[in-house]
CSV table of C-alpha atoms in Angstrom, one decimal:
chain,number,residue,atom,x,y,z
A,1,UNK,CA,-6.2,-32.5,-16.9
A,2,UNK,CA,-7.8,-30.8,-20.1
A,3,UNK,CA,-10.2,-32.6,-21.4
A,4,UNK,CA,-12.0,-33.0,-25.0
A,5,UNK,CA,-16.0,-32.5,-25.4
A,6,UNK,CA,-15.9,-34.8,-28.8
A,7,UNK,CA,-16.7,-37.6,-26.8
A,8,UNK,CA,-19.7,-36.6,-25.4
A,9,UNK,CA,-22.7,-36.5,-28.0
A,10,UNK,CA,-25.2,-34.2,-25.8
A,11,UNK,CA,-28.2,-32.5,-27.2
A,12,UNK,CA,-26.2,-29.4,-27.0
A,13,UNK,CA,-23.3,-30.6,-29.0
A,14,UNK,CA,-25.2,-32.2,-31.9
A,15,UNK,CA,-27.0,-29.1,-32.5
A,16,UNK,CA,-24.2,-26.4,-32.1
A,17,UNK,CA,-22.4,-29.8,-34.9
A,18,UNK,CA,-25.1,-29.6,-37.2
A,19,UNK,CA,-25.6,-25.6,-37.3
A,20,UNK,CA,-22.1,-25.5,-37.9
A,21,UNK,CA,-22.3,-28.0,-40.3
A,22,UNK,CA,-25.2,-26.6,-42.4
A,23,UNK,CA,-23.5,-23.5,-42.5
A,24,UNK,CA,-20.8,-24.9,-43.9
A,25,UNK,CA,-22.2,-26.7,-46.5
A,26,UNK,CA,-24.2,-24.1,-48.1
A,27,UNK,CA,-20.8,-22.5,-48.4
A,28,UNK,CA,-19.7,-24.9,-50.3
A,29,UNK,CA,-22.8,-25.0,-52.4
A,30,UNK,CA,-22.4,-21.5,-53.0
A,31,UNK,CA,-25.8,-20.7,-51.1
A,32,UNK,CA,-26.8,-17.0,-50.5
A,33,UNK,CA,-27.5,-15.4,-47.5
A,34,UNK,CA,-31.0,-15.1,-49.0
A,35,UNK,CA,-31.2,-19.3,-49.6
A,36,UNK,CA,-29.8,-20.1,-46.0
A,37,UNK,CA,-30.6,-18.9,-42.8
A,38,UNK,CA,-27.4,-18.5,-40.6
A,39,UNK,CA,-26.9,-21.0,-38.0
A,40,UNK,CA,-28.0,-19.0,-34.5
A,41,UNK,CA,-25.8,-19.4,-31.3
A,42,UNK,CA,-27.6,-18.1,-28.4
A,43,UNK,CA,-25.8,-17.2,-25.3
A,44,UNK,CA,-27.4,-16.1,-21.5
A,45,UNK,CA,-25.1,-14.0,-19.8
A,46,UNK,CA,-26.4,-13.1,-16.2
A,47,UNK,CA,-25.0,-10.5,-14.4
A,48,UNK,CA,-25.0,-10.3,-10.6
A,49,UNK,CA,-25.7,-6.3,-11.2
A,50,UNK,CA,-25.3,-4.3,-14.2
A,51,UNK,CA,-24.7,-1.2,-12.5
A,52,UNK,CA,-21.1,-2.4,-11.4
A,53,UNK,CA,-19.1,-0.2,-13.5
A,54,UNK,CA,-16.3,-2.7,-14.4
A,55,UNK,CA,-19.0,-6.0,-15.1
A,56,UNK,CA,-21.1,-3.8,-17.3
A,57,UNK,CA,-17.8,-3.4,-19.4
A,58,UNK,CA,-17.1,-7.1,-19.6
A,59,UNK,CA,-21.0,-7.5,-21.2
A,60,UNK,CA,-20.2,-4.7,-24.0
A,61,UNK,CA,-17.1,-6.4,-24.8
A,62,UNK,CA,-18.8,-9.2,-25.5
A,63,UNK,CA,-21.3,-7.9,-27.7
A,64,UNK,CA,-18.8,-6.0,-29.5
A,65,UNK,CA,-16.8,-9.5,-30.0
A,66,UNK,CA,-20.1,-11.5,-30.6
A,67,UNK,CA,-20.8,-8.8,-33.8
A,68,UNK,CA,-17.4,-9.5,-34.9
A,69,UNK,CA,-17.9,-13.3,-34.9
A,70,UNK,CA,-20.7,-12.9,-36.3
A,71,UNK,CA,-19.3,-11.5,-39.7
A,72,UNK,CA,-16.5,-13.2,-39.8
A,73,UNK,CA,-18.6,-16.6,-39.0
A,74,UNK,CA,-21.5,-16.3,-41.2
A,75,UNK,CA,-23.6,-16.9,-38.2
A,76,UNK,CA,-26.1,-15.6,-35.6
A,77,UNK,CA,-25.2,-15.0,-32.2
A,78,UNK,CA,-27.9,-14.5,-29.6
A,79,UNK,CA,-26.8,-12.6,-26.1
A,80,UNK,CA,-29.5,-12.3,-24.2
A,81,UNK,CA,-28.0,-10.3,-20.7
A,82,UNK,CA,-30.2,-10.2,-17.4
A,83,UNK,CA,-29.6,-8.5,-14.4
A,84,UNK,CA,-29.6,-10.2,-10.9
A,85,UNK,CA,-29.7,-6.9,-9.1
A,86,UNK,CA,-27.2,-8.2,-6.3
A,87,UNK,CA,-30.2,-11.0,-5.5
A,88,UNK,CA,-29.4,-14.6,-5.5
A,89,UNK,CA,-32.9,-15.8,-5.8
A,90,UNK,CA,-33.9,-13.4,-8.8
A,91,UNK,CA,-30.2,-14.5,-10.4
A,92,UNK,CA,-31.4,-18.3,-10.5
A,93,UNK,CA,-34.9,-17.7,-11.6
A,94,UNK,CA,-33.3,-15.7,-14.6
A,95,UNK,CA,-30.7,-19.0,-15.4
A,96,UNK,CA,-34.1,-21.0,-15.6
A,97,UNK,CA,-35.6,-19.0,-18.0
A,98,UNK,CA,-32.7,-18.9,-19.9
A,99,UNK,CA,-32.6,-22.1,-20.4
A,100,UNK,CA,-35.9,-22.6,-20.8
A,101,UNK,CA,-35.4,-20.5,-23.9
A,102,UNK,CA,-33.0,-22.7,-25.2
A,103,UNK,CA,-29.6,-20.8,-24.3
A,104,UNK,CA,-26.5,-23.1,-26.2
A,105,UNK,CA,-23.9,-21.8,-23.0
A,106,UNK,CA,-24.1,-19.5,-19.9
A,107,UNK,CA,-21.8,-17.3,-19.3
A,108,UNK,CA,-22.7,-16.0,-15.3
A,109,UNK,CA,-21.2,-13.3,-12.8
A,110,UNK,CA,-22.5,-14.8,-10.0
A,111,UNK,CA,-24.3,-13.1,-7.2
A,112,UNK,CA,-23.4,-15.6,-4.6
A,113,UNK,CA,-20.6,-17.8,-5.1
A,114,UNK,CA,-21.9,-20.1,-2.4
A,115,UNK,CA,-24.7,-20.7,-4.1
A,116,UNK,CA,-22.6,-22.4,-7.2
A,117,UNK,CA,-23.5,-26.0,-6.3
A,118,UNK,CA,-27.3,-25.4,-7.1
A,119,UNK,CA,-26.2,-23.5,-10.3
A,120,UNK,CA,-23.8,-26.2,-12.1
A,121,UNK,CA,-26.6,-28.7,-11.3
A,122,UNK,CA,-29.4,-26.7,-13.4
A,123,UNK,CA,-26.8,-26.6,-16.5
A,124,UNK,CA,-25.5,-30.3,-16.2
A,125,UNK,CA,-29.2,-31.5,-16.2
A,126,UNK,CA,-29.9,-29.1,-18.7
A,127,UNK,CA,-26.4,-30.2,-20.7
A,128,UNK,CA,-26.1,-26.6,-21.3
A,129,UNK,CA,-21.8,-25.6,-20.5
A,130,UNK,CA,-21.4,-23.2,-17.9
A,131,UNK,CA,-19.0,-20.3,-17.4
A,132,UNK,CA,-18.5,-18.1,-14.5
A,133,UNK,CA,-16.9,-15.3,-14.5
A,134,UNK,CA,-15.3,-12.7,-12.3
A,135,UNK,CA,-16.4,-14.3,-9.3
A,136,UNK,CA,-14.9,-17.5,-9.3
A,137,UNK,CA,-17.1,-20.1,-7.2
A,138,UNK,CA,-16.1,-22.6,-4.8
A,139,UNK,CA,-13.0,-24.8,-5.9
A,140,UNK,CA,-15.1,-27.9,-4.9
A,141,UNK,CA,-18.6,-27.0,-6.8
A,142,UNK,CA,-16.5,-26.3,-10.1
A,143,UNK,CA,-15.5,-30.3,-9.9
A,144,UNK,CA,-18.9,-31.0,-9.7
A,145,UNK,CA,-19.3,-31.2,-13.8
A,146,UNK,CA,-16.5,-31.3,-16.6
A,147,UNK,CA,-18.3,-28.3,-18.5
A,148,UNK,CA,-18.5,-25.9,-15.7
A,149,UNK,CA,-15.6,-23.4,-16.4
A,150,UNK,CA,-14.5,-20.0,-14.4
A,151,UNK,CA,-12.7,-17.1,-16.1
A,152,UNK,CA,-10.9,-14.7,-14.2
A,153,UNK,CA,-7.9,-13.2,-12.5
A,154,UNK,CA,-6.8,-14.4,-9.2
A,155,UNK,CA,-8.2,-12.0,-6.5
A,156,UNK,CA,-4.9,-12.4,-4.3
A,157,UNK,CA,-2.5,-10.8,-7.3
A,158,UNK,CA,-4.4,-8.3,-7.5
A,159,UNK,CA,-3.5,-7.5,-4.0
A,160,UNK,CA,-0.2,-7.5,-4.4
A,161,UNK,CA,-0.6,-5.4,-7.0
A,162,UNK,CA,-1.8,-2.7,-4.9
A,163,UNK,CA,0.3,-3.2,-2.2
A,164,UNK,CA,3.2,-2.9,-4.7
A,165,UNK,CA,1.7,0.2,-5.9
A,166,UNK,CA,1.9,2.4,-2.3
A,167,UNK,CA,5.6,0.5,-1.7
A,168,UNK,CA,7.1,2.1,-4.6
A,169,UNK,CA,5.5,5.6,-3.7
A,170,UNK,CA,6.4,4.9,0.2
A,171,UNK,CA,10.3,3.9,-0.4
A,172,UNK,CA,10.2,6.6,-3.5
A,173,UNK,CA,10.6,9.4,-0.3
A,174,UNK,CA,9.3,11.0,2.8
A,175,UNK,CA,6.3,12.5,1.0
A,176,UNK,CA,3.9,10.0,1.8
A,177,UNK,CA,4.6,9.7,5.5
A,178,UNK,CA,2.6,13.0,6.3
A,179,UNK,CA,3.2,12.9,9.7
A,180,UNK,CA,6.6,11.6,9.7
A,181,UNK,CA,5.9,8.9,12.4
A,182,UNK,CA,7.9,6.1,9.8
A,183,UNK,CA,4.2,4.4,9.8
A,184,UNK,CA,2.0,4.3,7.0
A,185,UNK,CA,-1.6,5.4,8.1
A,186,UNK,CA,-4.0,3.7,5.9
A,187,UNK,CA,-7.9,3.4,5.7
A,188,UNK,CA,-9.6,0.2,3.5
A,189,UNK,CA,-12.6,0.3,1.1
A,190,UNK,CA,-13.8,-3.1,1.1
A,191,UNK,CA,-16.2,-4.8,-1.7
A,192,UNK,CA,-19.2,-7.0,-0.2
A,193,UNK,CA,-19.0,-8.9,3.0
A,194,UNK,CA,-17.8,-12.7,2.6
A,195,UNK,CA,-17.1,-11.8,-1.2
A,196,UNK,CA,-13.4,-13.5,-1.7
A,197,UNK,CA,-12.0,-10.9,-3.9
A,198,UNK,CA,-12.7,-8.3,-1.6
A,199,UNK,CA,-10.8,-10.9,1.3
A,200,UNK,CA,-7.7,-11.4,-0.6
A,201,UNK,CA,-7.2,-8.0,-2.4
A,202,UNK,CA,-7.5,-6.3,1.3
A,203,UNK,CA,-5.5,-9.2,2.7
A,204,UNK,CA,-2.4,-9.2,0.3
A,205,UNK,CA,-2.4,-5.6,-0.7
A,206,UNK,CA,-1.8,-5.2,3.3
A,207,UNK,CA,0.7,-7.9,3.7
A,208,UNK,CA,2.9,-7.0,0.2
A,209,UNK,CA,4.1,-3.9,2.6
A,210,UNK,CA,4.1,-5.8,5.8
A,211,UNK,CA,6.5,-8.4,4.0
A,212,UNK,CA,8.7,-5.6,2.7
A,213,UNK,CA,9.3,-4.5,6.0
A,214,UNK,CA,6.9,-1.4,5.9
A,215,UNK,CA,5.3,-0.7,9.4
A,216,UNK,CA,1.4,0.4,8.9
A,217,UNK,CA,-1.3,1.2,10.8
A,218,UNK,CA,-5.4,0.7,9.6
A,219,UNK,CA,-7.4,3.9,11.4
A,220,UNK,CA,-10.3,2.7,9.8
A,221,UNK,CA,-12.0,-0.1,7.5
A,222,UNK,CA,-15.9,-0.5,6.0
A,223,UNK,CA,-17.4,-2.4,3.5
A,224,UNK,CA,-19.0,-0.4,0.3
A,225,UNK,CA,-20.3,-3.3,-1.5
A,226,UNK,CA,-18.1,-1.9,-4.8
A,227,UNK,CA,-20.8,1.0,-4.9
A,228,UNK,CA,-18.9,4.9,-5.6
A,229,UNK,CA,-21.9,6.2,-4.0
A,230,UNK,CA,-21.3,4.4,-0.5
A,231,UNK,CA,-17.4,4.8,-0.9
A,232,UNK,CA,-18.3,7.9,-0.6
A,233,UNK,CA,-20.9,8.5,1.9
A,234,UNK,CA,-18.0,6.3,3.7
A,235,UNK,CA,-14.9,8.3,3.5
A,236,UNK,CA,-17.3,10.9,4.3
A,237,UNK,CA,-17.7,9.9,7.7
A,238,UNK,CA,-13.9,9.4,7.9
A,239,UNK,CA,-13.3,12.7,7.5
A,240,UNK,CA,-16.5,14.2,9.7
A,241,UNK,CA,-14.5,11.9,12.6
A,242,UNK,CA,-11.6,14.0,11.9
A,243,UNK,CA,-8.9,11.4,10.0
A,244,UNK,CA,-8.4,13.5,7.1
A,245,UNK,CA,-5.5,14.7,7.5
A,246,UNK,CA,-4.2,11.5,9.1
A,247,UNK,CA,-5.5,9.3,6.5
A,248,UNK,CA,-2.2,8.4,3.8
A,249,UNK,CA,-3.5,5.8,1.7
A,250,UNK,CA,-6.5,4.8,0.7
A,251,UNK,CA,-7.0,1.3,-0.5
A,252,UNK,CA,-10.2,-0.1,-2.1
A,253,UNK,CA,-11.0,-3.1,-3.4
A,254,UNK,CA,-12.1,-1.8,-7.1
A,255,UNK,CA,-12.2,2.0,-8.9
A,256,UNK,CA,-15.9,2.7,-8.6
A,257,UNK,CA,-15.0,2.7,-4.5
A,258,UNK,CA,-11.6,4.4,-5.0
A,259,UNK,CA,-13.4,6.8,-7.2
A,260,UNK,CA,-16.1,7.7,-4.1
A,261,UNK,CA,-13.3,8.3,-1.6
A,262,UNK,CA,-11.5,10.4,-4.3
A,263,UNK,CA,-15.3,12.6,-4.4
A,264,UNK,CA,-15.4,12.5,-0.4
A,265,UNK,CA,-12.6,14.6,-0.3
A,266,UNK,CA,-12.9,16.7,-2.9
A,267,UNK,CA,-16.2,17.7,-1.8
A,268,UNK,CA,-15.2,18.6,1.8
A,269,UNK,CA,-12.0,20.6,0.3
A,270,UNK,CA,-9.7,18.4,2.2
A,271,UNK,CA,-6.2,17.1,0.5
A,272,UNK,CA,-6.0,13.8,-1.4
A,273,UNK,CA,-4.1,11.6,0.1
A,274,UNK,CA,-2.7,8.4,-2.1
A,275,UNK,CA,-5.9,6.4,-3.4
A,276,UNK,CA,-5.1,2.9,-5.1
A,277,UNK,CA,-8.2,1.1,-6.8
A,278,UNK,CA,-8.8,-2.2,-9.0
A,279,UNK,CA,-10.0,-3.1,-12.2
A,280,UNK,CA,-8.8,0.1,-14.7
A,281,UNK,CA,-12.0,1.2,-15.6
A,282,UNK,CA,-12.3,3.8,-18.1
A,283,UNK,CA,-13.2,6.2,-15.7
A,284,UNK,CA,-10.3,5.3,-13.4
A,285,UNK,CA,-7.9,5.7,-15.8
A,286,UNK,CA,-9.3,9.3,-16.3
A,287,UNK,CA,-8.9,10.2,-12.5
A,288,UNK,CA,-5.0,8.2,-12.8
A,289,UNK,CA,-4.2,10.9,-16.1
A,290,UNK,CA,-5.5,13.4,-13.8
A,291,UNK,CA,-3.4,12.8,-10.7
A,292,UNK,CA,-6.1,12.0,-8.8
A,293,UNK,CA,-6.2,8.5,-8.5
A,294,UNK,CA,-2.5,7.4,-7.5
A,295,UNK,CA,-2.7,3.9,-9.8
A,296,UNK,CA,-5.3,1.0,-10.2
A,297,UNK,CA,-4.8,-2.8,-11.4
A,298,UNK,CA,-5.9,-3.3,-14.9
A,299,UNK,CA,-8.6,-6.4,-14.8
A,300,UNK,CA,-9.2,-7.6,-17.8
A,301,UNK,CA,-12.3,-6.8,-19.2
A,302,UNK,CA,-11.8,-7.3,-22.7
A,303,UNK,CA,-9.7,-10.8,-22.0
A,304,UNK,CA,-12.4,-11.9,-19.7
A,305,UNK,CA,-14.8,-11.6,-22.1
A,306,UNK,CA,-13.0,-13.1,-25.4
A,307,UNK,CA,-12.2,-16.2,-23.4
A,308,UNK,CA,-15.6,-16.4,-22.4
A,309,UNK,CA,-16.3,-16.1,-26.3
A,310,UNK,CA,-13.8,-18.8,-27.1
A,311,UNK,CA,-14.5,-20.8,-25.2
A,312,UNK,CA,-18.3,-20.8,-26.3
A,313,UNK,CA,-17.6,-21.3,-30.0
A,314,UNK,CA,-15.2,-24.1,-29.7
A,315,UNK,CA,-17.7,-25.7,-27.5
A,316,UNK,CA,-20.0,-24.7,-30.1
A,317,UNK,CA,-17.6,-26.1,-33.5
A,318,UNK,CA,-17.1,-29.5,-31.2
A,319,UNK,CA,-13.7,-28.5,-30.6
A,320,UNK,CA,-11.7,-29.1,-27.5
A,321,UNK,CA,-11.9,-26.1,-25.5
A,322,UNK,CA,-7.8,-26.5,-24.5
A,323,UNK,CA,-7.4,-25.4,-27.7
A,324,UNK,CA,-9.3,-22.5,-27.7
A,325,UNK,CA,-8.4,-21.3,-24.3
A,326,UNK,CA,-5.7,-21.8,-22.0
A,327,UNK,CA,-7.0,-24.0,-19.7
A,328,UNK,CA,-5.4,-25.0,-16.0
A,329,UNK,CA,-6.9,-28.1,-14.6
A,330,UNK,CA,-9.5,-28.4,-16.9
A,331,UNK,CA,-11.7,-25.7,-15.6
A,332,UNK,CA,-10.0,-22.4,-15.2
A,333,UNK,CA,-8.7,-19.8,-17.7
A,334,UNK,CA,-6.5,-17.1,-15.5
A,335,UNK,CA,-5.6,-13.7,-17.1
A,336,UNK,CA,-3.2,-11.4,-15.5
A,337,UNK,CA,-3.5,-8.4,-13.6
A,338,UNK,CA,-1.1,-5.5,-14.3
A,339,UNK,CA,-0.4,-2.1,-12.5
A,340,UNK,CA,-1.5,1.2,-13.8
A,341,UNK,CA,-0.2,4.4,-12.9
A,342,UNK,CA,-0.2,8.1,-14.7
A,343,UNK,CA,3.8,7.3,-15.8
A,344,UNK,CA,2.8,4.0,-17.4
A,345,UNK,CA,-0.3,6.4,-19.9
A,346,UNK,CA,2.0,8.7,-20.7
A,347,UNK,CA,4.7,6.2,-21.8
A,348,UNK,CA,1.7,4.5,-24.0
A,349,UNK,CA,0.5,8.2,-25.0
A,350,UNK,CA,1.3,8.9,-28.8
């Protein structure tokens, strides 16, 4: 059920109302921007790491967007972005002294999703809306209050994705079956331990070719908590062991990882085989124009973060955040994930 915030008159609300409000009716008194100070929005966005390739995109977007609100507004708004450095504990010191500071929303990529529960209860005591992103917490904790909110794609698609990805290169002819055994040989790059999207991309990019009747074969699987570095030092050891020239595919859970592998064997001079990643960073894409990196899922960054946006400033305005964003069960906003490979660049290429 979507559900209208008009009703509630918080301590949050009747600010972000009467911000809004002033701003507007200096407007209308023909006010200056050297009479009024701009109403000032201010945002905490905490990261669960800022060195994570693909998050660290999702925070410049949203400056970029907050900069453009701001001019087309005639408003203020305040990001203020902390890094958790993959620590739970440092992650929800930072969310206290956020809103400590006063923060309007949150906008978090949490560290541990477990760890949700303790989260929605600072910003519901705090009446300060909360929106995760990313990494979407427990279905259970999000009920906990009506203005927790999670923005993201839906881990298991992107999966598919993948798997969809090495079916069409498997069934498009005998190149990819090295050894000619009819079984795909494949090795997986998993994200951190426990972390769902790293369970369901590596379970249903797996499955999409078991279902389609492909017959596979894992030689090897290790987690590289979405580092490149570790991917690397990984797929290093793969190949010291002797797989590389047994190895086919090479599935990881996002592009920073797919991107190591891709280094691995380049550095030891051994043949790529087909690498498959997630997320369509900007550095991915390079390595899919370049043939090196056989396709990737686009997440999306840009979407992820002018939902997030949205949904703060019709919060903000007193609006109904259904209207803003499109909003399934009252909680979630769901973008799509789509496949990227060099064909469909070039078909976009001018």
């Amino acid at each position: 059920m979507n559900r209208t915030i008009k009703s509630c008159c918080s301590r949050w609300r009747r600010k972000a109302a009467g911000v809004f409000c002033a701003a507007l009716a200096a407007l209308a008194a023909g006010c200056g921007a050297a009479e009024t100070e701009p109403p000032v929005l201010r945002v905490g966005v905490a990261l669960y790491t800022q060195d994570d390739t693909f998050i660290s995109t999702i925070a410049a977007e949203l400056e970029r967007m907050a900069r453009e609100e701001e001019q087309e507004r005639g408003m203020r708004i305040n990001l203020s972005v902390v890094d958790g450095r993959s620590n739970q504990t440092t992650q929800l010191e930072q969310i206290d002294s956020l809103i400590g500071r006063g923060c309007d929303a949150l906008c978090v990529n949490i560290v541990d999703r477990t760890a949700a529960a303790v989260l929605i209860d600072k910003a519901r005591k705090a009446d300060v809306p909360l929106i995760f992103f990313n990494r979407q917490p427990v279905a259970e904790d999000m009920l906990r209050w009506e203005h927790a909110y999670y923005v993201g794609a839906k881990a298991e698609e992107g999966g598919v994705l993948q798997g969809r990805l090495v079916l069409e290169a498997w069934q498009a002819g005998p190149a990819l079956d090295r050894n000619g055994d009819g079984v795909l040989q494949y090795v997986m790059l998993e994200g951190e331990p426990g972390h769902q999207d790293a369970m369901l991309r590596t379970e249903y990019a797996v499955k999409t070719l078991t279902d389609a009747g492909v017959a596979v074969e894992k030689l090897a699987s290790d987690t590289a908590n979405w580092k490149r570095g570790q991917a690397m030092a990984k797929a290093r050891q793969w190949l010291e062991e002797g797989m590389g020239d047994a190895i086919e595919v090479v599935f990881a859970n996002n592009d920073d990882m797919a991107l190591g592998a891709i280094d691995a064997f380049k550095q030891a001079e051994e043949d790529l085989p087909l690498v498959v990643g997630v997320d369509a960073t900007a550095p991915a894409l390079e390595a899919v124009a370049a043939r090196e990196l056989y396709g990737t899922v686009r997440n999306d960054g840009a979407g992820i973060a002018r939902a997030m946006l949205d949904l703060v400033l019709a919060l903000a305005d007193g609006s109904d955040p259904a209207g803003a964003v499109e909003l399934e069960d009252g909680h979630y906003v769901w973008l799509p994930y789509r496949a990227v490979t060099a064909r469909d660049l070039e078909e976009k290429a001018p």
